[in-house]
PDB file of C-alpha atoms in Angstrom:
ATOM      1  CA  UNK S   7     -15.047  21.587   8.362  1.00 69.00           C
ATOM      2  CA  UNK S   8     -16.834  18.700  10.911  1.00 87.00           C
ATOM      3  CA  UNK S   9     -14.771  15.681  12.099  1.00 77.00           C
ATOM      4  CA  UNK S  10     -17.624  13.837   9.417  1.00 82.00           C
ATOM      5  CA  UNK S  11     -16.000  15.972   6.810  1.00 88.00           C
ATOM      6  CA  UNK S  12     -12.503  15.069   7.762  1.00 94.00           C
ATOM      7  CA  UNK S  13     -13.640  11.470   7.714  1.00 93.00           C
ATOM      8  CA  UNK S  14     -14.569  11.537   4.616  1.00 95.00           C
ATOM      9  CA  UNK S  15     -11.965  13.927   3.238  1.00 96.00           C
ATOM     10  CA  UNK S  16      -9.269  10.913   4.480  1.00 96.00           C
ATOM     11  CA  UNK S  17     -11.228   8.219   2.970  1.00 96.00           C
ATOM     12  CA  UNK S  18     -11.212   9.894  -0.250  1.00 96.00           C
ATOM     13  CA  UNK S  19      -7.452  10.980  -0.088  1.00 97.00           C
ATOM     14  CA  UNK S  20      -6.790   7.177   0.388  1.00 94.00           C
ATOM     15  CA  UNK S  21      -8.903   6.027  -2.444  1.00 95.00           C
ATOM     16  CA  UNK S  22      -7.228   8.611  -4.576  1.00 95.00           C
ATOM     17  CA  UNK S  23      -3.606   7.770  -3.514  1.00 91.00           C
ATOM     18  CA  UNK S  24      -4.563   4.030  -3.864  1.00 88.00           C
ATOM     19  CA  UNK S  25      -5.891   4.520  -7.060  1.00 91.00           C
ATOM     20  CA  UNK S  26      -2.526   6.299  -8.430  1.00 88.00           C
ATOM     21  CA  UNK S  27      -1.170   2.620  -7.544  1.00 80.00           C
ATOM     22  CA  UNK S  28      -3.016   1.024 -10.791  1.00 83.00           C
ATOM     23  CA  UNK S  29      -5.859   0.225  -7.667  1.00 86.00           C
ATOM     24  CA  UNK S  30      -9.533   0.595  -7.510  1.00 93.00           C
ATOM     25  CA  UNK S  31     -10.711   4.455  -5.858  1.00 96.00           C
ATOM     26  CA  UNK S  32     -12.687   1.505  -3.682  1.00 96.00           C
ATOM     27  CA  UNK S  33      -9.904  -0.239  -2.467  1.00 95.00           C
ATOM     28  CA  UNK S  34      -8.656   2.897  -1.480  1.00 95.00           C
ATOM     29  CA  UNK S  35     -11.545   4.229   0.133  1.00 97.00           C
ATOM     30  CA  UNK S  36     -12.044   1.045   2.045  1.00 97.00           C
ATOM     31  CA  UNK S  37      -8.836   1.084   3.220  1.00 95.00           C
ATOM     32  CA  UNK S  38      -8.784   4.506   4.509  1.00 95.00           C
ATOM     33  CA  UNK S  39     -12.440   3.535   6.104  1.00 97.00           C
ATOM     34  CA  UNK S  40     -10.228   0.224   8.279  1.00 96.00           C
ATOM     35  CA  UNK S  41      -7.621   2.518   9.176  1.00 94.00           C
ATOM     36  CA  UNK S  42     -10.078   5.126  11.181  1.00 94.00           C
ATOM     37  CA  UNK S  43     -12.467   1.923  12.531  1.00 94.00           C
ATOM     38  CA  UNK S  44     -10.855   0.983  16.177  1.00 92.00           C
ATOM     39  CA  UNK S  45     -12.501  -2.321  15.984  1.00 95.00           C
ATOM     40  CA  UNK S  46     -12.991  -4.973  13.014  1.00 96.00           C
ATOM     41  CA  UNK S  47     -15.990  -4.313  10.736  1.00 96.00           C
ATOM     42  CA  UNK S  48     -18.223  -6.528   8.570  1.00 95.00           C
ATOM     43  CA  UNK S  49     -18.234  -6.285   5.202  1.00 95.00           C
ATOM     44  CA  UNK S  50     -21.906  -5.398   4.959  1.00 95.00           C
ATOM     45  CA  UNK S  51     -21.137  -2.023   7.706  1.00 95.00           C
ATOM     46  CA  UNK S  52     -18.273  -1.379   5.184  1.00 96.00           C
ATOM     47  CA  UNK S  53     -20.391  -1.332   2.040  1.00 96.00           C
ATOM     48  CA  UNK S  54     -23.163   0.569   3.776  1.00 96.00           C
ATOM     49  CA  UNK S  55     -20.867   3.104   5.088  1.00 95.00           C
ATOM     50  CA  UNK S  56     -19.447   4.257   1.796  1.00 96.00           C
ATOM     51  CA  UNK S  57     -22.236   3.604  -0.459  1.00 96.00           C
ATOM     52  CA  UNK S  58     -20.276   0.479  -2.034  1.00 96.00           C
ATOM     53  CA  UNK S  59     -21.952  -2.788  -3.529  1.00 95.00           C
ATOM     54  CA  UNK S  60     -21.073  -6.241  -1.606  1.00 94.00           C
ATOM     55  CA  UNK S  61     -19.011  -7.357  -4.580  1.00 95.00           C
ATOM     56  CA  UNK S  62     -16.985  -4.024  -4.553  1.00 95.00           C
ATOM     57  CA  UNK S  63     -16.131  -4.315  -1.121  1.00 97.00           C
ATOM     58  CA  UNK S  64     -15.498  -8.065  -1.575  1.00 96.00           C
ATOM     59  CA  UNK S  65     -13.262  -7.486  -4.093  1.00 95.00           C
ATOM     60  CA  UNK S  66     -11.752  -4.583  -2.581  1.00 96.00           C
ATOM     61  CA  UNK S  67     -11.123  -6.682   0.480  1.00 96.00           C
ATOM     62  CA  UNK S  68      -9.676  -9.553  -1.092  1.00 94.00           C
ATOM     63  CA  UNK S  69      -7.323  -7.062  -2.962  1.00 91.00           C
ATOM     64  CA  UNK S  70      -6.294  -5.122   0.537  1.00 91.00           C
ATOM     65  CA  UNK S  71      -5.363  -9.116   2.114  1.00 89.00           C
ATOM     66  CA  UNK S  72      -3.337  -9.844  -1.082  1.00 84.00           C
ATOM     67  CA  UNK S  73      -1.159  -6.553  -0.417  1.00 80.00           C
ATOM     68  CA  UNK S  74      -1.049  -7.219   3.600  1.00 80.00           C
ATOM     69  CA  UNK S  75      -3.104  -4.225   4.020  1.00 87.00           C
ATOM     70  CA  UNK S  76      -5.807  -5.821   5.841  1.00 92.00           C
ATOM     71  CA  UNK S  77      -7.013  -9.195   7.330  1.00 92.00           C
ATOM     72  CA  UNK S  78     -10.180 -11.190   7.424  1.00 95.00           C
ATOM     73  CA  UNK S  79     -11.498 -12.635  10.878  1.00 95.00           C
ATOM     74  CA  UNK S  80     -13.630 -15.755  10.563  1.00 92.00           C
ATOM     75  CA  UNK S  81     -17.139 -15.645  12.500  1.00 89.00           C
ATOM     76  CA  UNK S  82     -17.392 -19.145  14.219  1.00 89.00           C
ATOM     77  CA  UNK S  83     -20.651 -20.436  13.217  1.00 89.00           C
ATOM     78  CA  UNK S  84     -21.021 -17.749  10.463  1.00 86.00           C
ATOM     79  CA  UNK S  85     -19.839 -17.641   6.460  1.00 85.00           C
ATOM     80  CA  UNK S  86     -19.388 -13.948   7.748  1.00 89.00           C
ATOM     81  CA  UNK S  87     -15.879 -11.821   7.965  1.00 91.00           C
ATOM     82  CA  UNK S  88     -14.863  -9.488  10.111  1.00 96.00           C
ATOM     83  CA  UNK S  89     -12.108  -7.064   8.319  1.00 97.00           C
ATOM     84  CA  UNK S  90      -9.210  -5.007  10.076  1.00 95.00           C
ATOM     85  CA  UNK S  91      -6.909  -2.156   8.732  1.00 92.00           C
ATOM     86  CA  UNK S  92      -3.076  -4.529   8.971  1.00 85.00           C
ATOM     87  CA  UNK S  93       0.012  -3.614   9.209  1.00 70.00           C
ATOM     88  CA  UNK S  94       0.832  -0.583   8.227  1.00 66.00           C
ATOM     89  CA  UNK S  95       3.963   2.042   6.777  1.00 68.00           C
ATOM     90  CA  UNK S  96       5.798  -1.150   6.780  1.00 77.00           C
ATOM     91  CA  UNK S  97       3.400  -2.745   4.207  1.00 73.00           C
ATOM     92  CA  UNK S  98       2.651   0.446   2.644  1.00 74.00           C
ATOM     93  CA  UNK S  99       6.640   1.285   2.242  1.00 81.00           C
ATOM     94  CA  UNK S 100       6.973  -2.300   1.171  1.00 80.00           C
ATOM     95  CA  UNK S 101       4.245  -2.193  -1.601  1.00 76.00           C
ATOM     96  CA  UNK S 102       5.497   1.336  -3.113  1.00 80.00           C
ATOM     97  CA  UNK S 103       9.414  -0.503  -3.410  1.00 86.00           C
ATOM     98  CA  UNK S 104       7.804  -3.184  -5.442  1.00 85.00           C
ATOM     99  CA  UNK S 105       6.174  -0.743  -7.559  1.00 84.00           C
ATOM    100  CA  UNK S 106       9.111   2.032  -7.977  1.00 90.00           C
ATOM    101  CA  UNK S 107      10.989  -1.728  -8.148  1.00 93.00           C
ATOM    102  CA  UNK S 108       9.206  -2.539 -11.244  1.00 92.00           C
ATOM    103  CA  UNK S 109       9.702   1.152 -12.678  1.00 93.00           C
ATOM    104  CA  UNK S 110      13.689   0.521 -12.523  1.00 95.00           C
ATOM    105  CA  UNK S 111      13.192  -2.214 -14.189  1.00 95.00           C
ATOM    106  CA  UNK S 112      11.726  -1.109 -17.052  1.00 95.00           C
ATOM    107  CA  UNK S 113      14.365   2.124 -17.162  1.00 95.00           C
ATOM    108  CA  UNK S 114      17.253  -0.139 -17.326  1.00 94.00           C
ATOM    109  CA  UNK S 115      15.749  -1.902 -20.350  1.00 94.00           C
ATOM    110  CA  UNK S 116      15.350   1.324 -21.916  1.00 93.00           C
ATOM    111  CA  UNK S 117      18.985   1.919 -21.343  1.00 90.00           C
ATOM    112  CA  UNK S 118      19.501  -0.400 -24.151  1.00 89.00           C
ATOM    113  CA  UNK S 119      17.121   1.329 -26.422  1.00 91.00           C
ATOM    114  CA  UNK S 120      18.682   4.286 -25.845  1.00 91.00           C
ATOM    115  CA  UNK S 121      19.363   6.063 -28.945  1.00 92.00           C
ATOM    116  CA  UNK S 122      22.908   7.663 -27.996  1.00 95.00           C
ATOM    117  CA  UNK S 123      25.234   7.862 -24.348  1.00 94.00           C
ATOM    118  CA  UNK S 124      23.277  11.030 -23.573  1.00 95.00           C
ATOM    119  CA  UNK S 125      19.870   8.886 -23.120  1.00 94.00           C
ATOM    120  CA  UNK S 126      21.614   6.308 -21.813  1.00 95.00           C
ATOM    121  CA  UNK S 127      23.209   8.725 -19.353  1.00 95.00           C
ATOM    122  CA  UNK S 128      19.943  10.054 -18.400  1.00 95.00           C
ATOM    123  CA  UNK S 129      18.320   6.736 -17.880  1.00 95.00           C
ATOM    124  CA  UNK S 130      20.723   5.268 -15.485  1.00 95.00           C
ATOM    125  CA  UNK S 131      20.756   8.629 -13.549  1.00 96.00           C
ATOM    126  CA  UNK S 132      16.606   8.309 -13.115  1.00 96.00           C
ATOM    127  CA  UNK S 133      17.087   4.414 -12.829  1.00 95.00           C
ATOM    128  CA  UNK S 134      20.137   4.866  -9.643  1.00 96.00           C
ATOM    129  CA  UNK S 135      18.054   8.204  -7.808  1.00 96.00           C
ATOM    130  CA  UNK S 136      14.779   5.317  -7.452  1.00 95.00           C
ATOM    131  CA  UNK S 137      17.070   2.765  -6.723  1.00 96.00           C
ATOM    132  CA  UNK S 138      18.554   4.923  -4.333  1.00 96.00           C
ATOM    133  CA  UNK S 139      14.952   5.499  -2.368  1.00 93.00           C
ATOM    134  CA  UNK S 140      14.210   1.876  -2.780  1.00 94.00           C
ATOM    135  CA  UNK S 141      17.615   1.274  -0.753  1.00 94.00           C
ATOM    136  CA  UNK S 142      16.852   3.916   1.639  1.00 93.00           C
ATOM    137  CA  UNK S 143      13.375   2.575   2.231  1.00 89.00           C
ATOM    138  CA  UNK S 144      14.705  -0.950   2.914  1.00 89.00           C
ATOM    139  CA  UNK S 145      17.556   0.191   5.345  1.00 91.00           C
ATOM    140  CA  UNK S 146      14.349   2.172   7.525  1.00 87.00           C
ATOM    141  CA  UNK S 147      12.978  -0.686   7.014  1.00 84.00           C
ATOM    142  CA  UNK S 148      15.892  -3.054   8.720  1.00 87.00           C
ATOM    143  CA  UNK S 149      16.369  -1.030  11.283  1.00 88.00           C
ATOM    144  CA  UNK S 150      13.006  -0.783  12.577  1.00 82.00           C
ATOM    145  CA  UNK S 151      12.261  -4.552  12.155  1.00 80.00           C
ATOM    146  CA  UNK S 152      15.746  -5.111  14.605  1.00 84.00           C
ATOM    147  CA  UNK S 153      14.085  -2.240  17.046  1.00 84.00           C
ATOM    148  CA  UNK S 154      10.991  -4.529  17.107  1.00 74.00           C
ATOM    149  CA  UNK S 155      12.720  -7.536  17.370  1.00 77.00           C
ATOM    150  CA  UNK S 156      14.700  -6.448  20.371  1.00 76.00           C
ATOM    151  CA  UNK S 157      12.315  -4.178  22.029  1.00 66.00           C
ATOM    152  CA  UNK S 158      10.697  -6.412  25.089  1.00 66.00           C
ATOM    153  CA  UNK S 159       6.997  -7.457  24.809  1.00 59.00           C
ATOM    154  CA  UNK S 160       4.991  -5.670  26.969  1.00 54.00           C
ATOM    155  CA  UNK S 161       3.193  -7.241  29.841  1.00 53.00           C
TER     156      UNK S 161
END
C-alpha cells in the first residue's frame, strides 16, 4: 500500500467513524483530511481534494466548528476561510461523553418501562457500566487539563 493509499484509507476511516456519530461520511472525511494538512487549507483545496461540492464542505465545516473540531481563519481583505484540524482527543473524548451521555439517559427512562426487576436490573447495570466510562473519561480528562495548566509555556 502507498503513503496516497494510507491517506486515503485514514480519511475514509474518519468519515466512517464520524458517520457512526449520526454525522455526514463528509464531515468525517474532511476532518480526517485537517488532521493530516500541517497548515490551514481553503475550503475550495478541501473540496477539490476529496471530490466534495462547496456546499458539502461548507456544511461539513460549519458542522466540525460547532463540535470544536476545527476552526475558521478569516482572510483580511477576502470573504475567504482558511480551515484547521482543532483541538483534538480532548474534543473528540468530550463529544463521545455527550453522546454515550444522551444514551444513559434514555436507559434510565427505560428503567421505568421496565416490565419486571429483572429488566430493570439489567438496565441500570448497562446505564452505571456507560456512566462508569463517561466518569472515567472526565477524570483523564481533569487530570490532563491540571497537567496543562501547570506545565510552563515554552519559550
Amino acid at each position: 500500500m502507498t503513503a496516497g493509499d494510507d491517506h486515503v484509507a485514514f480519511v475514509a476511516a474518519m468519515g466512517d467513524i464520524l458517520a457512526s456519530w449520526n454525522l455526514p461520511r463528509a464531515t468525517g472525511r474532511i476532518y480526517g483530511q485537517l488532521l493530516l494538512n500541517a497548515d490551514p487549507v481553503s475550503l475550495d483545496a478541501l473540496g477539490s481534494a476529496l471530490g466534495l461540492s462547496k456546499g458539502a464542505v461548507s456544511t461539513s465545516v460549519r458542522e466540525l466548528v460547532l463540535w470544536g473540531l476545527a476552526r475558521t481563519i478569516p482572510q483580511p481583505g477576502s470573504r475567504r476561510l482558511l480551515v484547521e484540524a482543532a483541538g483534538g482527543f480532548e474534543q473528540l473524548l468530550a463529544a463521545s461523553h455527550e453522546r454515550t451521555r444522551a444514551f444513559i439517559r434514555v436507559l434510565r427512562a427505560g428503567t421505568r418501562l421496565a416490565e419486571d426487576d429483572h429488566a430493570k436490573t439489567r438496565l441500570d447495570e448497562v446505564a452505571g457500566f456507560f456512566e462508569s466510562y463517561v466518569e472515567a473519561g472526565d477524570q483523564m480528562l481533569r487530570r490532563r487539563a491540571s497537567i496543562s495548566m501547570s506545565s510552563p509555556e515554552p519559550e
